[in-house]
Tab-separated table of N, CA and C in Angstrom:
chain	number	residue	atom	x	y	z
A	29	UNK	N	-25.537	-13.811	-29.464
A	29	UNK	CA	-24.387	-12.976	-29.215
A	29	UNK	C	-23.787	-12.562	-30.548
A	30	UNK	N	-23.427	-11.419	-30.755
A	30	UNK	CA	-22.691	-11.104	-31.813
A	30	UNK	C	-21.111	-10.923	-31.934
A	31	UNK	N	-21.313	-11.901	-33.096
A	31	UNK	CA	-19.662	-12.278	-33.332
A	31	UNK	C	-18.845	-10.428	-33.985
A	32	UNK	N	-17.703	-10.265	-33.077
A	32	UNK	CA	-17.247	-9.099	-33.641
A	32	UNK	C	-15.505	-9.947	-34.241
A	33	UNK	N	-15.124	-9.020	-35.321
A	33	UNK	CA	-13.912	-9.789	-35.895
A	33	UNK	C	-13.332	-9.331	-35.467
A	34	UNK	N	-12.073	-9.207	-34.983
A	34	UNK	CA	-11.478	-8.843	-34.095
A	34	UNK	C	-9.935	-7.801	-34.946
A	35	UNK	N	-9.942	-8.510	-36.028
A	35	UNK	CA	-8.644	-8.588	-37.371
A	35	UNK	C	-9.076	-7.222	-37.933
A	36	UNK	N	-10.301	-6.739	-37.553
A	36	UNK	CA	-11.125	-5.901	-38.441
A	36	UNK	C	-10.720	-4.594	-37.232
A	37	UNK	N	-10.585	-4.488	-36.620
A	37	UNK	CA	-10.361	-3.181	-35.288
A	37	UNK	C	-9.360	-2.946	-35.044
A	38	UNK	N	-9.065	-1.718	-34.936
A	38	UNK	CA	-7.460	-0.929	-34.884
A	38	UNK	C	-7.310	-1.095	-33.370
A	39	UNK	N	-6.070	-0.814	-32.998
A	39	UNK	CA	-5.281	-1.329	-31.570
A	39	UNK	C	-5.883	-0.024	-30.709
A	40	UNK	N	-6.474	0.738	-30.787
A	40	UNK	CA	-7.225	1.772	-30.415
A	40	UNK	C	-9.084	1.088	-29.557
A	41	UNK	N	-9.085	0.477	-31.006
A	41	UNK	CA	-10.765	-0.332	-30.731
A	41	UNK	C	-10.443	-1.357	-29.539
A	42	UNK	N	-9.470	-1.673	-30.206
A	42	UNK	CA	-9.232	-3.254	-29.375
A	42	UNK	C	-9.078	-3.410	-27.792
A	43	UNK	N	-7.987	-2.025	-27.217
A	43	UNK	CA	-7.447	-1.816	-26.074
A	43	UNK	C	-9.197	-1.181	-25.881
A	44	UNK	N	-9.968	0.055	-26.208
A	44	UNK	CA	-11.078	0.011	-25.829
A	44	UNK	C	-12.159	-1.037	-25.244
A	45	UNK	N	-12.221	-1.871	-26.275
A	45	UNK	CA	-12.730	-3.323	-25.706
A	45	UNK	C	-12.378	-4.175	-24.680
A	46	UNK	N	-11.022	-4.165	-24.838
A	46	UNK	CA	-10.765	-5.118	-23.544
A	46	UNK	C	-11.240	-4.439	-22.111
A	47	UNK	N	-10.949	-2.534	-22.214
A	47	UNK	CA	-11.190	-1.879	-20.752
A	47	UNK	C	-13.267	-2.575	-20.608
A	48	UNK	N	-14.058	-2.458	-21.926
A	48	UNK	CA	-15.009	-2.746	-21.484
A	48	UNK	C	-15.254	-4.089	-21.014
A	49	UNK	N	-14.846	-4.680	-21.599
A	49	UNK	CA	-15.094	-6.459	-21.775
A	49	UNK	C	-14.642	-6.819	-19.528
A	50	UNK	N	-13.374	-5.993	-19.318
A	50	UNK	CA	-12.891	-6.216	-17.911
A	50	UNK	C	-14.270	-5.149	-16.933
A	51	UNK	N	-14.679	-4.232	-17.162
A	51	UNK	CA	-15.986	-3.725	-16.547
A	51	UNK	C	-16.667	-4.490	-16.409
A	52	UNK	N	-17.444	-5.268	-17.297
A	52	UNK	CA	-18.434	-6.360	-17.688
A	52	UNK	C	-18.445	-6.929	-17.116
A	53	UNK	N	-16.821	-7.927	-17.333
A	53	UNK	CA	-17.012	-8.675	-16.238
A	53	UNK	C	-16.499	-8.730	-14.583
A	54	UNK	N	-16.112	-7.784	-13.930
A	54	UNK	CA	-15.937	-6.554	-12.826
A	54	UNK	C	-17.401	-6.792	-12.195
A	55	UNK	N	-18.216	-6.015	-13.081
A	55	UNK	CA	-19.778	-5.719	-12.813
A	55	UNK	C	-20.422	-7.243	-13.111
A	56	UNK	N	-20.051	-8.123	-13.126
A	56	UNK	CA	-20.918	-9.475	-13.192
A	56	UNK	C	-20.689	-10.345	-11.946
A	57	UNK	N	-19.467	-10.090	-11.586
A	57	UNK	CA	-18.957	-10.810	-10.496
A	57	UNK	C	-19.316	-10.130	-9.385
A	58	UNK	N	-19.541	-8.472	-9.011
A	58	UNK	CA	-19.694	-8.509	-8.001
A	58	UNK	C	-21.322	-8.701	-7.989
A	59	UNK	N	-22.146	-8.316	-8.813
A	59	UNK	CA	-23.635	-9.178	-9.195
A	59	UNK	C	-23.607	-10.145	-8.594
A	60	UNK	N	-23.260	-11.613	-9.149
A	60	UNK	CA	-23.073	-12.082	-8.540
A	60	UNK	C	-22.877	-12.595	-6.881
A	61	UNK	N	-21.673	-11.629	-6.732
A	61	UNK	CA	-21.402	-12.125	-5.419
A	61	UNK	C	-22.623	-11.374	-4.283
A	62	UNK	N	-22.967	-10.307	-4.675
A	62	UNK	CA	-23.939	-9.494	-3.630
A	62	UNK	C	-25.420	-10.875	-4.048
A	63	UNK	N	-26.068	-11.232	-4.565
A	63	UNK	CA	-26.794	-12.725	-5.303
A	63	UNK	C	-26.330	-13.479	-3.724
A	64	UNK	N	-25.242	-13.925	-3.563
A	64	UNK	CA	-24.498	-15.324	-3.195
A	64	UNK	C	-24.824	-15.285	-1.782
A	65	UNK	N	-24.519	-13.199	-1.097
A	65	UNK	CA	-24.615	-12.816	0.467
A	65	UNK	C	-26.037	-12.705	0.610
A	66	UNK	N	-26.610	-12.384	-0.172
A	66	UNK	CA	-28.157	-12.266	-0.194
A	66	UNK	C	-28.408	-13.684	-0.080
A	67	UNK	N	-28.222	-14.546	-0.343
A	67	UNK	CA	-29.055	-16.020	-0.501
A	67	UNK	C	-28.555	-16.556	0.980
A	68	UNK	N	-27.287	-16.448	1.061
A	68	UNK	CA	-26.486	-17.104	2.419
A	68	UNK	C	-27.125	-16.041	3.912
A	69	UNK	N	-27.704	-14.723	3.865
A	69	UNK	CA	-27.974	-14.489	4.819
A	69	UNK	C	-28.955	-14.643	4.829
A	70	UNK	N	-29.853	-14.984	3.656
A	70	UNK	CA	-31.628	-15.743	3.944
A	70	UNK	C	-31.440	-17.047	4.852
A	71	UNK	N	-30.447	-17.807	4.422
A	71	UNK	CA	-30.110	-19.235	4.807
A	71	UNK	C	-29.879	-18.758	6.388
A	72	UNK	N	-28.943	-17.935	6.550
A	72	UNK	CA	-28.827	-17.923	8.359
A	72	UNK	C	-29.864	-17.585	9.050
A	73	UNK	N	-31.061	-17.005	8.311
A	73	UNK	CA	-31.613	-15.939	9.166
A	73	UNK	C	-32.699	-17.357	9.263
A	74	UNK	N	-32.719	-18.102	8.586
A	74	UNK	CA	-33.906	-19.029	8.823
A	74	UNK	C	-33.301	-19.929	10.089
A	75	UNK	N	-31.794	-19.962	10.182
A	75	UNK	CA	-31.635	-20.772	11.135
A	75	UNK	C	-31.597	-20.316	12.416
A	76	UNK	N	-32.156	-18.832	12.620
A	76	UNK	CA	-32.110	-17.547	13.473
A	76	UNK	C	-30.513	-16.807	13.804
A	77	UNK	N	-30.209	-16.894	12.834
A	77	UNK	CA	-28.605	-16.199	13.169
A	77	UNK	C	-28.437	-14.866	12.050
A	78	UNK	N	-27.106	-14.123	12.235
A	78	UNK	CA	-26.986	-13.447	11.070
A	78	UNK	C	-25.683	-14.082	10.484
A	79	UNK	N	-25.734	-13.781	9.014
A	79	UNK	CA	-24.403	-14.363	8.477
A	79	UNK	C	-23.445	-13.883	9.501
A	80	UNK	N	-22.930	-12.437	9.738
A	80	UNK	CA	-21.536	-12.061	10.431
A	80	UNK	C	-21.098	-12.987	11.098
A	81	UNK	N	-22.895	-13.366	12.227
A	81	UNK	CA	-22.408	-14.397	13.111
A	81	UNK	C	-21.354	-15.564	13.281
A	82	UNK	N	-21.266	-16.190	11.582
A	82	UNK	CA	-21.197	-17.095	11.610
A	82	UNK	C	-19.918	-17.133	10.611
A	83	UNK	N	-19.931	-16.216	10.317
A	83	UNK	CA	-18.733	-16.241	9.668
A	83	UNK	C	-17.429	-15.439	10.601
A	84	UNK	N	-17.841	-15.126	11.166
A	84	UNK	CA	-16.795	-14.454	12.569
A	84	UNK	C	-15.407	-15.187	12.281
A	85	UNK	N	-14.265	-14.592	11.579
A	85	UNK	CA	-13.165	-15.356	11.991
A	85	UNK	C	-12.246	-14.993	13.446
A	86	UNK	N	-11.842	-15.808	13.515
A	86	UNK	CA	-11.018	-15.284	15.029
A	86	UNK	C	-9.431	-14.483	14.241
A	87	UNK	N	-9.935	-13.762	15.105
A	87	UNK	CA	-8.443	-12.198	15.215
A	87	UNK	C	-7.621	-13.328	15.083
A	88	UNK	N	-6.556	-12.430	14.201
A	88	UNK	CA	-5.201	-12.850	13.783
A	88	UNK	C	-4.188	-12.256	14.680
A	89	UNK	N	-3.365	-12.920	15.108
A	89	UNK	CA	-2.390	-11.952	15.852
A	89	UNK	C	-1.179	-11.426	14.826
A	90	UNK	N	-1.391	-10.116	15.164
A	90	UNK	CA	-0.077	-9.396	14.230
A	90	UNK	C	0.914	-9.629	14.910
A	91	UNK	N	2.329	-9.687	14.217
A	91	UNK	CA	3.186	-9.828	14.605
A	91	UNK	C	4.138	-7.682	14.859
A	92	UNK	N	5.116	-7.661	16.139
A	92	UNK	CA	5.282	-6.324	15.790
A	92	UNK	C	5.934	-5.907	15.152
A	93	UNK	N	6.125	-4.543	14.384
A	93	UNK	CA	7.320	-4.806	13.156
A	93	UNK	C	8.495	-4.821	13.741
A	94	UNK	N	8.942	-5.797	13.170
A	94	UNK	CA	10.764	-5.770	13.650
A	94	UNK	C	11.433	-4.217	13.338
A	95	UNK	N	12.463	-4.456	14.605
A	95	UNK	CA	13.539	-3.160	15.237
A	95	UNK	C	14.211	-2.943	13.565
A	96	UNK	N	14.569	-1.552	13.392
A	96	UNK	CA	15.864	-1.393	12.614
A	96	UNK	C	17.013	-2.084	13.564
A	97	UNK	N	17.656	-2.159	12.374
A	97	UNK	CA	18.946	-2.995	12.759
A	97	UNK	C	20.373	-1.926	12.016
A	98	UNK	N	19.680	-1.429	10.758
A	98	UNK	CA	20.430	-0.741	9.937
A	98	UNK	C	20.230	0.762	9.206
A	99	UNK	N	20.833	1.749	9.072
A	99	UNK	CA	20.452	2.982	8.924
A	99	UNK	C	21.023	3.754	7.882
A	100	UNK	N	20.236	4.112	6.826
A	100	UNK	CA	20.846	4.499	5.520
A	100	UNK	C	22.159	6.020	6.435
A	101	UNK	N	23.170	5.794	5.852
A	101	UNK	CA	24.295	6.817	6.205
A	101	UNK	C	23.955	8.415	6.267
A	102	UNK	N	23.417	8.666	5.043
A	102	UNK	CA	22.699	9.657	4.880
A	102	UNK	C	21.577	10.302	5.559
A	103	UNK	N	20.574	9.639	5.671
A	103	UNK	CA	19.307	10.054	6.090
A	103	UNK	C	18.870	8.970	6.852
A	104	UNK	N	19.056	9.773	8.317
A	104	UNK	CA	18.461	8.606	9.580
A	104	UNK	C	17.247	8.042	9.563
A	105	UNK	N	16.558	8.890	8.990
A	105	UNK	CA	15.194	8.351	9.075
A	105	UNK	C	14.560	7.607	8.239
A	106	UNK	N	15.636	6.640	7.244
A	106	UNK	CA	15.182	5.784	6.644
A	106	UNK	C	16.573	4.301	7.386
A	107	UNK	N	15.630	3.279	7.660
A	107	UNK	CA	15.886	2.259	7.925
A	107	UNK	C	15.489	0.958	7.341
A	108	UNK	N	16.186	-0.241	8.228
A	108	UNK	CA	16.612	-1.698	7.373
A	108	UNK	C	16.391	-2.392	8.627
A	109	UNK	N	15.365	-3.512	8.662
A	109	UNK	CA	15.261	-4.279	9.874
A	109	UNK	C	16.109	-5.427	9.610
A	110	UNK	N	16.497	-5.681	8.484
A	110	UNK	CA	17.598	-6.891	7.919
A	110	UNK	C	16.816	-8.159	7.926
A	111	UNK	N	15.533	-7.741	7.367
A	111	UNK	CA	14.327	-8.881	6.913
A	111	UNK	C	14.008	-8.530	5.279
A	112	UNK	N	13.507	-9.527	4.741
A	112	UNK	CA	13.291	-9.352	3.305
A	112	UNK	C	14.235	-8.508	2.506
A	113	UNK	N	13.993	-8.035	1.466
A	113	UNK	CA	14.959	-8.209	0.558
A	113	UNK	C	15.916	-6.417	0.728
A	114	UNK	N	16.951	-6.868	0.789
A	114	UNK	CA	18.196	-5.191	0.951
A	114	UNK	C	17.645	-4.573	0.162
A	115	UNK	N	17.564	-2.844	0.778
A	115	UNK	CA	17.110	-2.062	0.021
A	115	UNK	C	18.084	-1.561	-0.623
A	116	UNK	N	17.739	-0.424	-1.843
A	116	UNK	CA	18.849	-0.449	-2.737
A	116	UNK	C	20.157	0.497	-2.047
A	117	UNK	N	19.841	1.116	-0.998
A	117	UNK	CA	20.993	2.060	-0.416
A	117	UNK	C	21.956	0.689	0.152
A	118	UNK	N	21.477	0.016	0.331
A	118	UNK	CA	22.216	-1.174	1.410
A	118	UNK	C	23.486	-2.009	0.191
A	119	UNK	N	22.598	-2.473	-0.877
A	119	UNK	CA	23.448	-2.701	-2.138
A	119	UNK	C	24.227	-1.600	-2.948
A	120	UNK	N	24.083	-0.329	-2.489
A	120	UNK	CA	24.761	0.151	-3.755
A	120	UNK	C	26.454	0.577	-2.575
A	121	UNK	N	25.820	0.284	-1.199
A	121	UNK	CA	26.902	0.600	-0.076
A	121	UNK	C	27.565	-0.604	-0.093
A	122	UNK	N	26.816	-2.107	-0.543
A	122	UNK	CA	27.886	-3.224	-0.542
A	122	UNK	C	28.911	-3.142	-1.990
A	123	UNK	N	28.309	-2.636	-3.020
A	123	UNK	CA	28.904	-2.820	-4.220
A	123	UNK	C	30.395	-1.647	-3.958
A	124	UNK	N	29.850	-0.844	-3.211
A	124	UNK	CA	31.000	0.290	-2.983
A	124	UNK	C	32.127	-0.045	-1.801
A	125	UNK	N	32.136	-1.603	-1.019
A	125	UNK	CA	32.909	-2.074	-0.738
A	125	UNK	C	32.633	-2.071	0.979
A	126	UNK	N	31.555	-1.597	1.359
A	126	UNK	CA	31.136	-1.014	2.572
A	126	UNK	C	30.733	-2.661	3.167
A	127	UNK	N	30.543	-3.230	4.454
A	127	UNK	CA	30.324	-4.226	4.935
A	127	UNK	C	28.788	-3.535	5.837
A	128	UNK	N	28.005	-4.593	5.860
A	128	UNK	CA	26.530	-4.273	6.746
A	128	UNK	C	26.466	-3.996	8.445
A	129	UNK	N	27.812	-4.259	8.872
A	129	UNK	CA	28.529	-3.600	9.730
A	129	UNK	C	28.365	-2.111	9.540
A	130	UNK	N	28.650	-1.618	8.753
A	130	UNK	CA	29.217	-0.447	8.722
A	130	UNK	C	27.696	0.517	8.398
A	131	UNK	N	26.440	-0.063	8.098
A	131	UNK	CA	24.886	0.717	8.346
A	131	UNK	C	24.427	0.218	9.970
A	132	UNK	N	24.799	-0.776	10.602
A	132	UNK	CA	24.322	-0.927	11.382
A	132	UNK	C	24.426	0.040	12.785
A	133	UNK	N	23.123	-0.346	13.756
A	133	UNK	CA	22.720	1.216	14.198
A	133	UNK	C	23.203	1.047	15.644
């Protein structure tokens, strides 16, 4: 392998290198991983199955998105189910003295 100095390459070279160095290894891993499905579906097929088979996970149940609860003043058609974090219309209406009462729909 050849040693490159690193002290020796302008921030131009360097940011170049790293985009290649992350390709490299991008393109090694999925090598790799297509290697890993190839070997594991030889392995099923000897046991007469196909991988999918067997890797089948069972369905997740989604949950549905929660109701608005709250409605920017302005523009109805953006809403607040009053889950995760207040959007910024919701804070800049509390900082202005407004209560969450007062978006709610």
């Amino acid at each position: 392998m050849t040693e490159i100095d690193l002290n020796d390459l302008s921030l131009a070279e360097l940011k170049t290198l790293e985009k290649d160095v992350a390709k490299a290894i991008a393109y090694f891993e999925g090598r790799k991983k297509a290697e890993a499905i190839a070997a594991l579906e030889e392995r099923a097929k000897e046991f007469g199955f196909k991988l999918e088979e067997l890797t089948r996970l069972a369905p997740t149940k989604k949950r549905p998105a929660s109701e608005a609860k709250y409605v920017h003043p302005e523009n109805p058609s953006v809403t607040w189910s009053g889950h995760g974090r207040k959007p910024q219309w919701i804070n800049a209406g509390l900082a202005a003295g407004k209560s969450l009462e007062d978006f709610a729909i």
